Coordinates of C-alpha atoms in Angstrom, one line a residue:
X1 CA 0.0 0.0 0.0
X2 CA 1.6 3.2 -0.9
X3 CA 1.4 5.9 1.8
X4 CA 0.4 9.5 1.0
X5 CA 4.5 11.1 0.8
X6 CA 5.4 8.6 -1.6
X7 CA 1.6 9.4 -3.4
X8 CA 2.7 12.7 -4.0
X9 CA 6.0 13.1 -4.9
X10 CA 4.8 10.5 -7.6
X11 CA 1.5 13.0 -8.4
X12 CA 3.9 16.1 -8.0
X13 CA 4.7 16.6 -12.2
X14 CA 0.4 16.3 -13.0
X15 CA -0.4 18.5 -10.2
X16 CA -1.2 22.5 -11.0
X17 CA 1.0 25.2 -9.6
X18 CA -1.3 26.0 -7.0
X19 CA -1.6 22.4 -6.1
X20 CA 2.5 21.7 -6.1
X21 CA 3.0 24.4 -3.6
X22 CA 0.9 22.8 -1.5
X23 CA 2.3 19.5 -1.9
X24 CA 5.8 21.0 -1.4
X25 CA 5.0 22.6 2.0
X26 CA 3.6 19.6 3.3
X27 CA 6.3 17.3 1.9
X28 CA 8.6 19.9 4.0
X29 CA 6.9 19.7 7.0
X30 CA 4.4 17.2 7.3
X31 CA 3.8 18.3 11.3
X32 CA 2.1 21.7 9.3
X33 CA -0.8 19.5 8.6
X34 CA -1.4 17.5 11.6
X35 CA -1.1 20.3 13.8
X36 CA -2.8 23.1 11.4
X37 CA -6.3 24.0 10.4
X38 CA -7.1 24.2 6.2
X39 CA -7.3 27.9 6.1
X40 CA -3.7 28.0 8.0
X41 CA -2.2 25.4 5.9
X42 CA -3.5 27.5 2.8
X43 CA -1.9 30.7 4.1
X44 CA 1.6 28.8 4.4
X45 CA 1.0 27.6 0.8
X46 CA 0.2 30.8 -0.5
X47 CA -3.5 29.6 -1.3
X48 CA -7.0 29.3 -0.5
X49 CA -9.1 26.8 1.6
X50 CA -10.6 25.9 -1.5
X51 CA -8.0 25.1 -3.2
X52 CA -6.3 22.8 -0.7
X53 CA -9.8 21.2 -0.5
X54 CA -9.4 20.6 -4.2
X55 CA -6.3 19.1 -3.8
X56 CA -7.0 16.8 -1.4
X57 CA -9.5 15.5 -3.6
X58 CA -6.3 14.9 -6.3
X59 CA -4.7 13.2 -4.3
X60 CA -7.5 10.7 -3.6
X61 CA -8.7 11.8 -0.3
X62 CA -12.8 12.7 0.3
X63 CA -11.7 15.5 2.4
X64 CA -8.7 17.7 4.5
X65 CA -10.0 15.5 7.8
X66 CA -9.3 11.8 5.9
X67 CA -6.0 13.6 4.8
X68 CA -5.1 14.7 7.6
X69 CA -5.3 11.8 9.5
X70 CA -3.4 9.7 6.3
X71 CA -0.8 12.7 6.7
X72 CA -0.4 11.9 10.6
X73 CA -0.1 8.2 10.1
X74 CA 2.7 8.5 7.6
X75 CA 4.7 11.1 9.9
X76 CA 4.3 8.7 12.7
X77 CA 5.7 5.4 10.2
X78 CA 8.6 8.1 8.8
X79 CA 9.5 9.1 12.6
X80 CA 9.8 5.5 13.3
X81 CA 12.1 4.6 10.5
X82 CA 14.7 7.3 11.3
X83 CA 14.7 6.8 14.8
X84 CA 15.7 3.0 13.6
X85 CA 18.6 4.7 11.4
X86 CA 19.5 7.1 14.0
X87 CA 18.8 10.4 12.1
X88 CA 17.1 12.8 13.4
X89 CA 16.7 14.7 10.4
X90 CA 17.2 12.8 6.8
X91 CA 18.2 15.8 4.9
X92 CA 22.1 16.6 4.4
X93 CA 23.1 19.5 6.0
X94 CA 26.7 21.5 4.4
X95 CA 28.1 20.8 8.7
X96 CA 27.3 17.0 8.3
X97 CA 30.0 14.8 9.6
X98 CA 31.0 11.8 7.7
X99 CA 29.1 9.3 9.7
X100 CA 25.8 11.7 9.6
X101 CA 26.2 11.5 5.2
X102 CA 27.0 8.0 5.2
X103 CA 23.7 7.8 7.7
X104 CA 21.2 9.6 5.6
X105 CA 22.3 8.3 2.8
X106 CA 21.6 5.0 4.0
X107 CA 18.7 5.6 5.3
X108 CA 17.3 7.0 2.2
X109 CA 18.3 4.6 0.2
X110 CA 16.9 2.2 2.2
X111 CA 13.5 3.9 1.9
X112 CA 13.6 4.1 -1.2
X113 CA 13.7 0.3 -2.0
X114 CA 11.1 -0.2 0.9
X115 CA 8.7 1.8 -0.4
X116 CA 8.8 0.7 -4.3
X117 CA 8.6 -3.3 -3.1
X118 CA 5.4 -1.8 -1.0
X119 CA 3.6 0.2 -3.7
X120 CA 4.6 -2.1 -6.7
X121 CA 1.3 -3.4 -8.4
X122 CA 1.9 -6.9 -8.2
X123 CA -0.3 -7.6 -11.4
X124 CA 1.7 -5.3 -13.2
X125 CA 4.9 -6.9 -12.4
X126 CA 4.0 -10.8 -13.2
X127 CA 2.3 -9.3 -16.7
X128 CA 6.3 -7.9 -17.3
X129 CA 7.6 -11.4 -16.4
X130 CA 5.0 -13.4 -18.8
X131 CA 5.2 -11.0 -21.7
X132 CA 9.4 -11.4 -21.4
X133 CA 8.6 -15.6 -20.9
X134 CA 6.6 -15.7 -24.5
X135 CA 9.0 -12.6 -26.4
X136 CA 10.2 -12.8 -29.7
X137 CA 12.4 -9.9 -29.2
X138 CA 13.0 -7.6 -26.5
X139 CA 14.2 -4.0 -26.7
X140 CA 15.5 -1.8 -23.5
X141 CA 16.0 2.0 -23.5
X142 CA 17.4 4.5 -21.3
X143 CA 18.7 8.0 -21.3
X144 CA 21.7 9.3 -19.2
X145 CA 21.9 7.5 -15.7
X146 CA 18.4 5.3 -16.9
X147 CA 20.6 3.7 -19.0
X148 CA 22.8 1.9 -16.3
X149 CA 19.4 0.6 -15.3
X150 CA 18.8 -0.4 -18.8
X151 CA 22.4 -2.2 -19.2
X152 CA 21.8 -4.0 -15.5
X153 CA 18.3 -5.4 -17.1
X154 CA 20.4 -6.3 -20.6
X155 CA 22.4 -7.9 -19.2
X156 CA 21.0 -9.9 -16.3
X157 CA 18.3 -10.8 -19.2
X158 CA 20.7 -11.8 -21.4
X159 CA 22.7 -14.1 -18.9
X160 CA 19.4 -16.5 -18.6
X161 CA 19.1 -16.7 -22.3
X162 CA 16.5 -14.1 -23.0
X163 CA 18.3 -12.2 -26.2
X164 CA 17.7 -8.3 -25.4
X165 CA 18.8 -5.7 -27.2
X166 CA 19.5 -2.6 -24.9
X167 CA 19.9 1.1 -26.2
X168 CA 21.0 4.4 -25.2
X169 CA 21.4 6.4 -28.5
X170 CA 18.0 7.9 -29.0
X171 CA 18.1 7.3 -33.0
X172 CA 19.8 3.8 -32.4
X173 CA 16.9 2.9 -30.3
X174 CA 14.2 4.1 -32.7
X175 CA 15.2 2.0 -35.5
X176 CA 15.1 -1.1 -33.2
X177 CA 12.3 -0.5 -31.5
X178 CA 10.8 -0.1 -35.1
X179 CA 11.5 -3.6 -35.5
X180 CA 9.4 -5.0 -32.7
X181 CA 5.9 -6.3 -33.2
X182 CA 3.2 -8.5 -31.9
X183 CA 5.3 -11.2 -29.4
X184 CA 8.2 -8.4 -29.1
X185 CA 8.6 -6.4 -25.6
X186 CA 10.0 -2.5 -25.0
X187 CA 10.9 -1.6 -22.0
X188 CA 11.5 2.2 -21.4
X189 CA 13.7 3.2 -18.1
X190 CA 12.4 7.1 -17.0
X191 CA 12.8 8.6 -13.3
X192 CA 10.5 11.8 -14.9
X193 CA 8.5 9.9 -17.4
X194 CA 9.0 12.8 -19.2
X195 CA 11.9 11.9 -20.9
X196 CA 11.0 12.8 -25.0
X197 CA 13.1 10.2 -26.4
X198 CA 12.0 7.1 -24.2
X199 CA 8.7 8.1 -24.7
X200 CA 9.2 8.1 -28.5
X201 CA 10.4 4.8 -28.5
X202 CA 7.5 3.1 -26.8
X203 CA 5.4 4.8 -29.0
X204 CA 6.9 3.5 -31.8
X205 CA 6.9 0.1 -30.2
X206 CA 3.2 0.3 -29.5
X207 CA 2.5 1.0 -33.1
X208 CA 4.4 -1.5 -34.3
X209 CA 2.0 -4.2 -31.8
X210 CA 4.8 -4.7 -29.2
X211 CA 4.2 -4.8 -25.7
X212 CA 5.2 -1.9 -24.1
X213 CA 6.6 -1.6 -20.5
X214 CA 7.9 1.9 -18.2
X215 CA 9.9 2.1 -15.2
X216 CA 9.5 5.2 -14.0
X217 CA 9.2 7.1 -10.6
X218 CA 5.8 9.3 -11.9
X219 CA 2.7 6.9 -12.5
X220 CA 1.0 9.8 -13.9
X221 CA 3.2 11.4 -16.2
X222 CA 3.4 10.9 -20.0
X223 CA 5.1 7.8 -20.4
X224 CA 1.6 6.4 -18.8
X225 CA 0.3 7.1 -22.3
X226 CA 2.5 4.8 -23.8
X227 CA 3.2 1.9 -21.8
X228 CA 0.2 -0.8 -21.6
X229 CA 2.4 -1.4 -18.0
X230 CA 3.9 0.6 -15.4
X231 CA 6.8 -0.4 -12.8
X232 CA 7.0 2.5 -10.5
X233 CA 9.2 3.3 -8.3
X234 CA 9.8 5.5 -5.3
X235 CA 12.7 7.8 -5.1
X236 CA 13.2 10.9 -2.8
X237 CA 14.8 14.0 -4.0
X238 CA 16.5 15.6 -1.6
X239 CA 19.1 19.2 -2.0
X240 CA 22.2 16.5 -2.2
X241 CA 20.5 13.7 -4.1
X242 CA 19.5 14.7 -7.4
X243 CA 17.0 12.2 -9.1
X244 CA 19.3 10.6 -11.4
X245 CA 21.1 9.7 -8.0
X246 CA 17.8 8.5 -5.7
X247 CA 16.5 6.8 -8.8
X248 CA 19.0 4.3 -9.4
X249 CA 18.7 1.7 -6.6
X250 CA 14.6 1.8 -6.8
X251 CA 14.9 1.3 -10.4
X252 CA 17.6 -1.5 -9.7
X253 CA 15.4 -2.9 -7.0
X254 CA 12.7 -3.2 -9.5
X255 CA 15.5 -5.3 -12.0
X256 CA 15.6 -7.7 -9.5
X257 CA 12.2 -8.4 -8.8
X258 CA 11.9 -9.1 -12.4
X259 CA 14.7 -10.9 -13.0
X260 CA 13.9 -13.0 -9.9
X261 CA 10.3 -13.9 -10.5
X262 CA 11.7 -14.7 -14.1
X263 CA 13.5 -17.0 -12.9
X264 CA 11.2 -18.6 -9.9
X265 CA 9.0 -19.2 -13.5
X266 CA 12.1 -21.1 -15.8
X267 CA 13.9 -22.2 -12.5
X268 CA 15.7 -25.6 -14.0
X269 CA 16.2 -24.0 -17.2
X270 CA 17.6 -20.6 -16.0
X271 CA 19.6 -22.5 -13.3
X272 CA 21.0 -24.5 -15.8
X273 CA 22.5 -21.5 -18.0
X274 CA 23.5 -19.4 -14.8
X275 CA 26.2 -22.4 -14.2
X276 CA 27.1 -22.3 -17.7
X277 CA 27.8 -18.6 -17.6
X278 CA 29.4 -18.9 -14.3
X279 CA 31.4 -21.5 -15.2
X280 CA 32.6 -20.0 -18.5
X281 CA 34.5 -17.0 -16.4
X282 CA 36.2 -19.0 -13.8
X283 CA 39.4 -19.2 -16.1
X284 CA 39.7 -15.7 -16.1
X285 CA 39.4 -15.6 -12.2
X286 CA 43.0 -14.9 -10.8
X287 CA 42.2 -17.6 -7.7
X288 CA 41.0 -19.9 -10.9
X289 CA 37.7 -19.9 -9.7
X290 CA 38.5 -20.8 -5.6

């Protein structure tokens, strides 16, 4: 079940101006709400009652009370997780010691791959895994630090014999993903989901009959338009931790759960070519392979 701070820093590009400033105050300082009434949390935002009564109703809550409370339960889970890291506070300061970076930073990684495995859609992920059992071709595209994500799932696909092209060059990618059709799977890595050239490519895929597949961080931005599934992830930006940077482990995370229930599906088949692989390198292990 995802919990209302990862809802909206997923909601955060679709929501309107008046709407993100909200969202930004409270993602600030969640205590605001719990403590405050809606006209004062309007005046912090720079609003009207009205319009934080709208947004509550964006961001799939009947009212400020039911949001309130969802707000208080959250702070009270988020308190407890940093208390269980130690951190008082899980954003950087410039007078951080060494221990206090390598803290936060661990704590919010950590997060990060707690909450996408908690707000994954389930159905979403085993219809990736049985469209990439029954492919005829698979293509994998990502942009700038996406594409490490994209290589990881290349390769790790490739390694249990499921041939993958992966792509990086935006015009490379289009005249591959051109080539898929009906049986073929694309699979489009975006933190944004605003990214022009991955969501060219599943276009094209989608044209072309493929099934087409996003891992992004933004359930609700364009790529949504595109991809007949979504694997979404939950990163935190923070002034330190750009989202190319939180981005990567969730979107790792979500690799792994693919590759794994892949291969929980072809277990004596894939186990069989995972010792072949391994076995392949050993010579080229200084130890020879002890």
């Amino acid at each position: 079940m995802t919990d209302v701070f990862v809802s909206l820093r997923q909601r955060m590009p679709s929501l309107s101006k008046a709407e993100r400033r909200i969202a930004e105050v409270i993602l600030d300082r969640p205590s605001i709400v719990v403590e405050s009434s809606i006209t004062r949390l309007a005046a912090l935002a720079g609003t009207s009652p009205a319009s934080v009564a709208r947004f509550c109703r964006a961001v799939g809550f009947d009212g400020y009370k039911d949001f309130r409370m969802a707000i208080a339960a959250a702070d009270s889970r988020e308190q407890a997780a940093r208390e269980l890291f130690r951190v008082a506070d899980a954003e950087i300061e410039a007078n951080d010691s060494a221990l206090d970076v390598v803290t936060k930073v661990a704590y919010q990684e950590a997060r990060a791959i707690e909450e996408t495995a908690r707000g994954l859609d389930l159905d979403a992920l085993d219809a990736v895994v049985d469209a990439i059992r029954g492919a005829t071709r698979l293509d994998v595209f990502g942009a700038g630090s996406s594409g490490l994500t994209a290589q990881d799932l290349q390769l790790k696909l490739h390694r249990v014999g499921v041939p993958t092209f992966c792509w990086s060059d935006a015009h490379l990618a289009l005249t591959s993903f051109a080539l898929t059709g009906p049986g073929g799977v694309a699979i489009a890595v975006t933190h944004t989901g605003q990214t022009l050239e991955a969501n060219q490519v599943l276009a094209v895929a989608r044209e072309r009959g493929a099934t087409t597949v996003a891992i992004t961080n933004h359930p609700d931005s364009p790529i949504a338009d595109v991809a007949d599934h979504l694997l979404v992830t939950s990163a935190r930006e923070s002034r330190y931790r750009t989202g190319a940077m939180s981005s990567r482990l969730a979107q790792m995370a979500i690799v792994d759960f693919v590759v794994v229930r892949l291969l929980q599906r072809e277990m004596d088949r894939a186990g069989e070519l995972l010792r072949r692989t391994y076995d392949a390198v050993q010579a080229h292990r200084l130890d020879g392979g002890r």
